[in-house]
PDB file of C-alpha atoms in Angstrom:
ATOM      1  CA  UNK V   1       1.474 -19.589  17.231  1.00 46.00           C
ATOM      2  CA  UNK V   2       4.163 -22.015  15.804  1.00 70.00           C
ATOM      3  CA  UNK V   3       6.510 -19.478  15.716  1.00 91.00           C
ATOM      4  CA  UNK V   4       4.715 -17.103  13.893  1.00 97.00           C
ATOM      5  CA  UNK V   5       5.944 -13.425  14.360  1.00 98.00           C
ATOM      6  CA  UNK V   6       2.607 -11.941  14.161  1.00 99.00           C
ATOM      7  CA  UNK V   7      -0.355 -12.132  17.222  1.00 98.00           C
ATOM      8  CA  UNK V   8      -2.790 -10.228  15.400  1.00 99.00           C
ATOM      9  CA  UNK V   9      -2.879  -9.004  11.622  1.00 99.00           C
ATOM     10  CA  UNK V  10      -5.859  -5.845  10.844  1.00 99.00           C
ATOM     11  CA  UNK V  11      -7.369  -5.737   7.949  1.00 99.00           C
ATOM     12  CA  UNK V  12      -9.005  -2.181   6.087  1.00 98.00           C
ATOM     13  CA  UNK V  13     -12.329  -3.605   4.633  1.00 98.00           C
ATOM     14  CA  UNK V  14     -13.101  -1.114   1.427  1.00 97.00           C
ATOM     15  CA  UNK V  15     -10.357  -2.239  -1.416  1.00 97.00           C
ATOM     16  CA  UNK V  16      -8.539  -4.891   0.954  1.00 98.00           C
ATOM     17  CA  UNK V  17     -10.651  -7.841   1.997  1.00 99.00           C
ATOM     18  CA  UNK V  18     -13.159  -6.845  -0.285  1.00 98.00           C
ATOM     19  CA  UNK V  19     -13.546  -5.228  -4.192  1.00 98.00           C
ATOM     20  CA  UNK V  20     -16.801  -2.818  -3.143  1.00 98.00           C
ATOM     21  CA  UNK V  21     -16.051  -0.364  -5.808  1.00 98.00           C
ATOM     22  CA  UNK V  22     -19.385  -0.895  -7.762  1.00 98.00           C
ATOM     23  CA  UNK V  23     -21.454  -1.351  -4.603  1.00 98.00           C
ATOM     24  CA  UNK V  24     -20.671   2.062  -3.212  1.00 98.00           C
ATOM     25  CA  UNK V  25     -20.006   4.119  -6.275  1.00 98.00           C
ATOM     26  CA  UNK V  26     -23.638   3.079  -7.380  1.00 98.00           C
ATOM     27  CA  UNK V  27     -24.763   4.373  -3.530  1.00 98.00           C
ATOM     28  CA  UNK V  28     -23.002   7.605  -4.656  1.00 98.00           C
ATOM     29  CA  UNK V  29     -24.769   7.592  -8.548  1.00 98.00           C
ATOM     30  CA  UNK V  30     -28.452   7.104  -6.663  1.00 98.00           C
ATOM     31  CA  UNK V  31     -27.778   9.653  -4.594  1.00 98.00           C
ATOM     32  CA  UNK V  32     -26.935  12.137  -7.465  1.00 98.00           C
ATOM     33  CA  UNK V  33     -29.902  11.190  -9.268  1.00 97.00           C
ATOM     34  CA  UNK V  34     -32.095  12.286  -6.875  1.00 97.00           C
ATOM     35  CA  UNK V  35     -30.648  15.981  -7.586  1.00 95.00           C
ATOM     36  CA  UNK V  36     -30.672  15.356 -11.194  1.00 96.00           C
ATOM     37  CA  UNK V  37     -26.833  14.981 -11.695  1.00 97.00           C
ATOM     38  CA  UNK V  38     -25.431  12.532 -14.352  1.00 97.00           C
ATOM     39  CA  UNK V  39     -23.479   9.213 -13.198  1.00 98.00           C
ATOM     40  CA  UNK V  40     -20.087   9.229 -12.001  1.00 98.00           C
ATOM     41  CA  UNK V  41     -17.859   6.625 -13.708  1.00 98.00           C
ATOM     42  CA  UNK V  42     -16.485   4.040 -11.172  1.00 97.00           C
ATOM     43  CA  UNK V  43     -13.118   5.352 -11.806  1.00 95.00           C
ATOM     44  CA  UNK V  44     -13.705   8.365 -10.722  1.00 96.00           C
ATOM     45  CA  UNK V  45     -15.750   7.615  -7.570  1.00 96.00           C
ATOM     46  CA  UNK V  46     -12.296   5.090  -6.739  1.00 94.00           C
ATOM     47  CA  UNK V  47      -9.936   7.913  -4.838  1.00 92.00           C
ATOM     48  CA  UNK V  48     -12.928   8.853  -3.118  1.00 94.00           C
ATOM     49  CA  UNK V  49     -13.166   5.845  -0.884  1.00 93.00           C
ATOM     50  CA  UNK V  50     -11.126   5.495   2.312  1.00 86.00           C
ATOM     51  CA  UNK V  51     -12.684   8.073   4.594  1.00 86.00           C
ATOM     52  CA  UNK V  52     -15.751   7.522   4.902  1.00 87.00           C
ATOM     53  CA  UNK V  53     -19.325   7.354   3.201  1.00 93.00           C
ATOM     54  CA  UNK V  54     -19.415  11.370   3.879  1.00 94.00           C
ATOM     55  CA  UNK V  55     -16.269  11.830   2.234  1.00 94.00           C
ATOM     56  CA  UNK V  56     -17.259  10.179  -0.445  1.00 96.00           C
ATOM     57  CA  UNK V  57     -20.380  11.855  -1.094  1.00 98.00           C
ATOM     58  CA  UNK V  58     -19.026  15.250  -0.598  1.00 98.00           C
ATOM     59  CA  UNK V  59     -16.508  14.626  -3.106  1.00 98.00           C
ATOM     60  CA  UNK V  60     -19.150  12.957  -5.690  1.00 98.00           C
ATOM     61  CA  UNK V  61     -20.869  16.316  -5.367  1.00 98.00           C
ATOM     62  CA  UNK V  62     -18.100  18.221  -6.457  1.00 97.00           C
ATOM     63  CA  UNK V  63     -16.744  15.880  -9.018  1.00 97.00           C
ATOM     64  CA  UNK V  64     -20.752  16.618 -10.185  1.00 97.00           C
ATOM     65  CA  UNK V  65     -21.207  19.828  -9.988  1.00 95.00           C
ATOM     66  CA  UNK V  66     -20.335  21.272  -6.757  1.00 96.00           C
ATOM     67  CA  UNK V  67     -21.724  20.840  -3.100  1.00 96.00           C
ATOM     68  CA  UNK V  68     -24.516  23.362  -2.638  1.00 95.00           C
ATOM     69  CA  UNK V  69     -24.903  24.370   0.637  1.00 96.00           C
ATOM     70  CA  UNK V  70     -26.309  21.382   3.663  1.00 95.00           C
ATOM     71  CA  UNK V  71     -26.303  19.441   0.763  1.00 96.00           C
ATOM     72  CA  UNK V  72     -24.322  17.030   2.215  1.00 97.00           C
ATOM     73  CA  UNK V  73     -26.382  16.495   5.489  1.00 97.00           C
ATOM     74  CA  UNK V  74     -29.890  16.236   3.505  1.00 97.00           C
ATOM     75  CA  UNK V  75     -28.531  13.170   1.433  1.00 98.00           C
ATOM     76  CA  UNK V  76     -26.203  11.455   3.376  1.00 97.00           C
ATOM     77  CA  UNK V  77     -29.213   9.342   5.037  1.00 97.00           C
ATOM     78  CA  UNK V  78     -30.495   8.531   1.286  1.00 98.00           C
ATOM     79  CA  UNK V  79     -27.001   7.687   0.477  1.00 98.00           C
ATOM     80  CA  UNK V  80     -26.579   4.753   3.570  1.00 96.00           C
ATOM     81  CA  UNK V  81     -30.125   3.525   3.238  1.00 98.00           C
ATOM     82  CA  UNK V  82     -29.470   2.651  -0.505  1.00 98.00           C
ATOM     83  CA  UNK V  83     -26.138   1.207  -0.100  1.00 98.00           C
ATOM     84  CA  UNK V  84     -27.529  -0.604   2.865  1.00 98.00           C
ATOM     85  CA  UNK V  85     -30.141  -2.128   1.015  1.00 98.00           C
ATOM     86  CA  UNK V  86     -27.516  -2.941  -1.784  1.00 98.00           C
ATOM     87  CA  UNK V  87     -24.235  -3.540   0.298  1.00 98.00           C
ATOM     88  CA  UNK V  88     -22.775  -7.422  -1.282  1.00 98.00           C
ATOM     89  CA  UNK V  89     -24.194  -6.897  -5.459  1.00 98.00           C
ATOM     90  CA  UNK V  90     -21.445  -6.424  -6.872  1.00 98.00           C
ATOM     91  CA  UNK V  91     -18.624  -6.724  -3.872  1.00 98.00           C
ATOM     92  CA  UNK V  92     -16.454  -9.379  -3.954  1.00 98.00           C
ATOM     93  CA  UNK V  93     -13.225 -10.696  -1.441  1.00 98.00           C
ATOM     94  CA  UNK V  94     -10.151 -10.009  -3.777  1.00 98.00           C
ATOM     95  CA  UNK V  95      -8.179 -12.613  -4.970  1.00 98.00           C
ATOM     96  CA  UNK V  96      -6.463 -14.556  -2.415  1.00 99.00           C
ATOM     97  CA  UNK V  97      -8.194 -12.929   0.768  1.00 99.00           C
ATOM     98  CA  UNK V  98      -9.787 -16.256   2.479  1.00 98.00           C
ATOM     99  CA  UNK V  99      -6.980 -18.682   1.883  1.00 99.00           C
ATOM    100  CA  UNK V 100      -4.900 -15.798   3.211  1.00 99.00           C
ATOM    101  CA  UNK V 101      -6.834 -15.687   6.523  1.00 99.00           C
ATOM    102  CA  UNK V 102      -7.792 -19.771   6.549  1.00 98.00           C
ATOM    103  CA  UNK V 103      -4.056 -19.940   6.622  1.00 98.00           C
ATOM    104  CA  UNK V 104      -3.530 -16.968   9.355  1.00 98.00           C
ATOM    105  CA  UNK V 105      -6.174 -18.922  11.422  1.00 98.00           C
ATOM    106  CA  UNK V 106      -4.227 -22.354  11.426  1.00 97.00           C
ATOM    107  CA  UNK V 107      -1.212 -20.383  12.199  1.00 98.00           C
ATOM    108  CA  UNK V 108      -3.532 -18.857  15.844  1.00 98.00           C
ATOM    109  CA  UNK V 109      -2.992 -15.463  14.615  1.00 99.00           C
ATOM    110  CA  UNK V 110      -5.885 -13.286  15.682  1.00 99.00           C
ATOM    111  CA  UNK V 111      -7.582 -11.175  12.849  1.00 99.00           C
ATOM    112  CA  UNK V 112      -9.590  -8.195  12.930  1.00 99.00           C
ATOM    113  CA  UNK V 113     -11.299  -5.294  10.526  1.00 99.00           C
ATOM    114  CA  UNK V 114     -10.400  -1.652  11.865  1.00 99.00           C
ATOM    115  CA  UNK V 115     -12.217   0.513   8.577  1.00 97.00           C
ATOM    116  CA  UNK V 116     -13.354   4.201   8.310  1.00 95.00           C
ATOM    117  CA  UNK V 117     -16.749   2.461   7.590  1.00 94.00           C
ATOM    118  CA  UNK V 118     -19.946   2.683   9.862  1.00 94.00           C
ATOM    119  CA  UNK V 119     -19.263  -0.778  12.047  1.00 97.00           C
ATOM    120  CA  UNK V 120     -22.795  -1.987  11.401  1.00 97.00           C
ATOM    121  CA  UNK V 121     -22.563  -1.668   7.827  1.00 97.00           C
ATOM    122  CA  UNK V 122     -19.448  -3.299   8.099  1.00 98.00           C
ATOM    123  CA  UNK V 123     -20.482  -5.915  10.283  1.00 98.00           C
ATOM    124  CA  UNK V 124     -23.325  -6.278   7.655  1.00 98.00           C
ATOM    125  CA  UNK V 125     -21.070  -6.530   4.940  1.00 98.00           C
ATOM    126  CA  UNK V 126     -18.119  -9.153   6.124  1.00 99.00           C
ATOM    127  CA  UNK V 127     -21.217 -11.086   7.152  1.00 98.00           C
ATOM    128  CA  UNK V 128     -22.543 -11.361   3.400  1.00 98.00           C
ATOM    129  CA  UNK V 129     -19.534 -13.484   2.791  1.00 97.00           C
ATOM    130  CA  UNK V 130     -19.039 -15.602   5.991  1.00 98.00           C
ATOM    131  CA  UNK V 131     -16.039 -13.204   7.100  1.00 98.00           C
ATOM    132  CA  UNK V 132     -17.717 -11.500  10.327  1.00 98.00           C
ATOM    133  CA  UNK V 133     -16.755 -14.753  12.438  1.00 97.00           C
ATOM    134  CA  UNK V 134     -13.418 -14.966  11.464  1.00 97.00           C
ATOM    135  CA  UNK V 135     -12.765 -11.551  12.776  1.00 99.00           C
ATOM    136  CA  UNK V 136     -12.292 -11.029  16.618  1.00 99.00           C
ATOM    137  CA  UNK V 137     -12.958  -7.309  16.413  1.00 99.00           C
ATOM    138  CA  UNK V 138     -14.546  -5.087  13.941  1.00 99.00           C
ATOM    139  CA  UNK V 139     -13.731  -1.463  14.238  1.00 99.00           C
ATOM    140  CA  UNK V 140     -15.931   1.267  12.595  1.00 98.00           C
ATOM    141  CA  UNK V 141     -15.312   4.728  11.557  1.00 95.00           C
ATOM    142  CA  UNK V 142     -18.191   5.182  14.625  1.00 96.00           C
ATOM    143  CA  UNK V 143     -16.834   2.668  17.011  1.00 98.00           C
ATOM    144  CA  UNK V 144     -14.443   5.041  19.190  1.00 98.00           C
ATOM    145  CA  UNK V 145     -15.468   8.518  17.718  1.00 94.00           C
ATOM    146  CA  UNK V 146     -12.133   8.895  16.109  1.00 97.00           C
ATOM    147  CA  UNK V 147     -11.148   7.038  12.990  1.00 96.00           C
ATOM    148  CA  UNK V 148      -8.081   6.675  11.219  1.00 97.00           C
ATOM    149  CA  UNK V 149      -5.258   7.696  11.065  1.00 97.00           C
ATOM    150  CA  UNK V 150      -5.625   8.484  14.241  1.00 98.00           C
ATOM    151  CA  UNK V 151      -3.673   5.299  16.145  1.00 99.00           C
ATOM    152  CA  UNK V 152      -6.658   4.865  18.330  1.00 99.00           C
ATOM    153  CA  UNK V 153      -8.619   2.645  16.037  1.00 99.00           C
ATOM    154  CA  UNK V 154      -5.225   0.104  15.554  1.00 99.00           C
ATOM    155  CA  UNK V 155      -4.977   0.352  19.685  1.00 99.00           C
ATOM    156  CA  UNK V 156      -8.738  -0.361  20.205  1.00 99.00           C
ATOM    157  CA  UNK V 157      -8.095  -3.120  17.697  1.00 99.00           C
ATOM    158  CA  UNK V 158      -4.769  -4.708  20.046  1.00 99.00           C
ATOM    159  CA  UNK V 159      -5.823  -4.261  23.180  1.00 99.00           C
ATOM    160  CA  UNK V 160      -9.163  -6.556  21.672  1.00 99.00           C
ATOM    161  CA  UNK V 161      -7.429  -9.149  20.511  1.00 99.00           C
ATOM    162  CA  UNK V 162      -5.199  -9.066  23.661  1.00 98.00           C
ATOM    163  CA  UNK V 163      -2.235  -7.875  23.051  1.00 98.00           C
ATOM    164  CA  UNK V 164       0.406  -9.307  21.197  1.00 98.00           C
ATOM    165  CA  UNK V 165       2.702  -7.793  18.248  1.00 98.00           C
ATOM    166  CA  UNK V 166       0.439  -6.663  15.475  1.00 99.00           C
ATOM    167  CA  UNK V 167       0.395  -6.179  11.462  1.00 99.00           C
ATOM    168  CA  UNK V 168      -1.489  -3.664   9.447  1.00 99.00           C
ATOM    169  CA  UNK V 169      -2.977  -4.289   5.756  1.00 99.00           C
ATOM    170  CA  UNK V 170      -4.058  -1.557   4.257  1.00 98.00           C
ATOM    171  CA  UNK V 171      -4.609   0.553   0.446  1.00 96.00           C
ATOM    172  CA  UNK V 172      -4.242   4.111   1.837  1.00 94.00           C
ATOM    173  CA  UNK V 173      -2.395   6.649   2.991  1.00 95.00           C
ATOM    174  CA  UNK V 174      -5.263   6.750   5.784  1.00 95.00           C
ATOM    175  CA  UNK V 175      -4.106   3.335   6.647  1.00 97.00           C
ATOM    176  CA  UNK V 176      -0.306   3.342   6.472  1.00 98.00           C
ATOM    177  CA  UNK V 177      -0.882   6.572   8.652  1.00 98.00           C
ATOM    178  CA  UNK V 178      -2.673   4.722  11.247  1.00 98.00           C
ATOM    179  CA  UNK V 179      -0.319   1.841  11.424  1.00 99.00           C
ATOM    180  CA  UNK V 180       2.618   4.337  11.791  1.00 98.00           C
ATOM    181  CA  UNK V 181       1.387   6.882  14.710  1.00 98.00           C
ATOM    182  CA  UNK V 182       0.347   2.941  16.659  1.00 99.00           C
ATOM    183  CA  UNK V 183       3.715   2.238  15.727  1.00 98.00           C
ATOM    184  CA  UNK V 184       3.377  -1.370  13.848  1.00 99.00           C
ATOM    185  CA  UNK V 185       4.225  -2.302  10.456  1.00 99.00           C
ATOM    186  CA  UNK V 186       2.602  -1.895   7.957  1.00 99.00           C
ATOM    187  CA  UNK V 187       1.423  -3.260   4.538  1.00 99.00           C
ATOM    188  CA  UNK V 188       0.038  -1.716   1.500  1.00 98.00           C
ATOM    189  CA  UNK V 189      -1.784  -4.123  -1.102  1.00 98.00           C
ATOM    190  CA  UNK V 190      -1.209  -2.575  -4.667  1.00 97.00           C
ATOM    191  CA  UNK V 191      -5.193  -3.401  -6.351  1.00 95.00           C
ATOM    192  CA  UNK V 192      -7.225  -1.495  -3.826  1.00 93.00           C
ATOM    193  CA  UNK V 193      -8.499   2.006  -4.360  1.00 94.00           C
ATOM    194  CA  UNK V 194      -5.374   3.785  -4.300  1.00 88.00           C
ATOM    195  CA  UNK V 195      -4.884   7.741  -5.257  1.00 84.00           C
ATOM    196  CA  UNK V 196      -1.664   7.234  -5.798  1.00 90.00           C
ATOM    197  CA  UNK V 197       0.738   4.165  -6.446  1.00 93.00           C
ATOM    198  CA  UNK V 198       1.181   1.858  -3.676  1.00 95.00           C
ATOM    199  CA  UNK V 199       4.700   2.309  -3.646  1.00 94.00           C
ATOM    200  CA  UNK V 200       4.298   6.300  -2.537  1.00 96.00           C
ATOM    201  CA  UNK V 201       2.029   5.341   0.146  1.00 96.00           C
ATOM    202  CA  UNK V 202       4.892   4.904   3.049  1.00 97.00           C
ATOM    203  CA  UNK V 203       4.314   1.917   4.021  1.00 98.00           C
ATOM    204  CA  UNK V 204       7.034  -0.659   5.122  1.00 98.00           C
ATOM    205  CA  UNK V 205       5.956  -3.027   2.783  1.00 98.00           C
ATOM    206  CA  UNK V 206       3.920  -3.312  -0.774  1.00 98.00           C
ATOM    207  CA  UNK V 207       1.806  -6.933  -2.032  1.00 99.00           C
ATOM    208  CA  UNK V 208       0.582  -7.762  -5.411  1.00 98.00           C
ATOM    209  CA  UNK V 209      -1.851 -10.476  -4.403  1.00 98.00           C
ATOM    210  CA  UNK V 210      -2.932 -12.116  -0.933  1.00 99.00           C
ATOM    211  CA  UNK V 211      -0.985 -14.922  -1.765  1.00 98.00           C
ATOM    212  CA  UNK V 212       2.210 -12.803  -0.587  1.00 99.00           C
ATOM    213  CA  UNK V 213       0.857 -11.993   3.194  1.00 99.00           C
ATOM    214  CA  UNK V 214       1.369 -14.598   4.748  1.00 99.00           C
ATOM    215  CA  UNK V 215       5.325 -15.285   3.443  1.00 98.00           C
ATOM    216  CA  UNK V 216       5.927 -11.519   3.671  1.00 99.00           C
ATOM    217  CA  UNK V 217       4.814 -11.445   7.292  1.00 99.00           C
ATOM    218  CA  UNK V 218       6.591 -14.947   8.450  1.00 98.00           C
ATOM    219  CA  UNK V 219      10.300 -12.764   7.653  1.00 97.00           C
ATOM    220  CA  UNK V 220       9.295  -9.704  10.155  1.00 96.00           C
TER     221      UNK V 220
END
């Protein structure tokens, strides 16, 4: 471990490792189009991300004219099918992600993803950018039957990675709460899909670029 203070570093996916806003907004707008509704701007979709696709769809319906009875359950499969088929059209790793993962790997740190996205979609998306094999484990919103802000996905991450001191990096209140509930240090990124300033998330630390992550963790 070369004296590095963490054995495990976990990451949220959407808005943390990858900028997926364009593809998520496209999926929402495709689904809204099935109801003859006007598309939403990406800026409007941004704060809807973080609690899973079904929540995002419900919020998209609410923002575009209301949520008819049964619409979420009826349209949810349509959204998932479209998103899976167009999962990596606009999405990209945030600047500095690859270098940070390279550095952590060189230090012997086990990295993991804990996301509220369905596990099979998370694996598909990470695979598109050759990131899946870098992760010791990938835990989705449907993997355990509970999701962030529950601490259970973080606990499972630590167990699956073989135990040891862990930190968690994310962009939402759900990430911060999950980390705090699990008793691990939390790092918020200021460039994610925030519904409030990163300084108001209650994270232990905030970074503005992934270049700052490893130097920060080295001090903790």
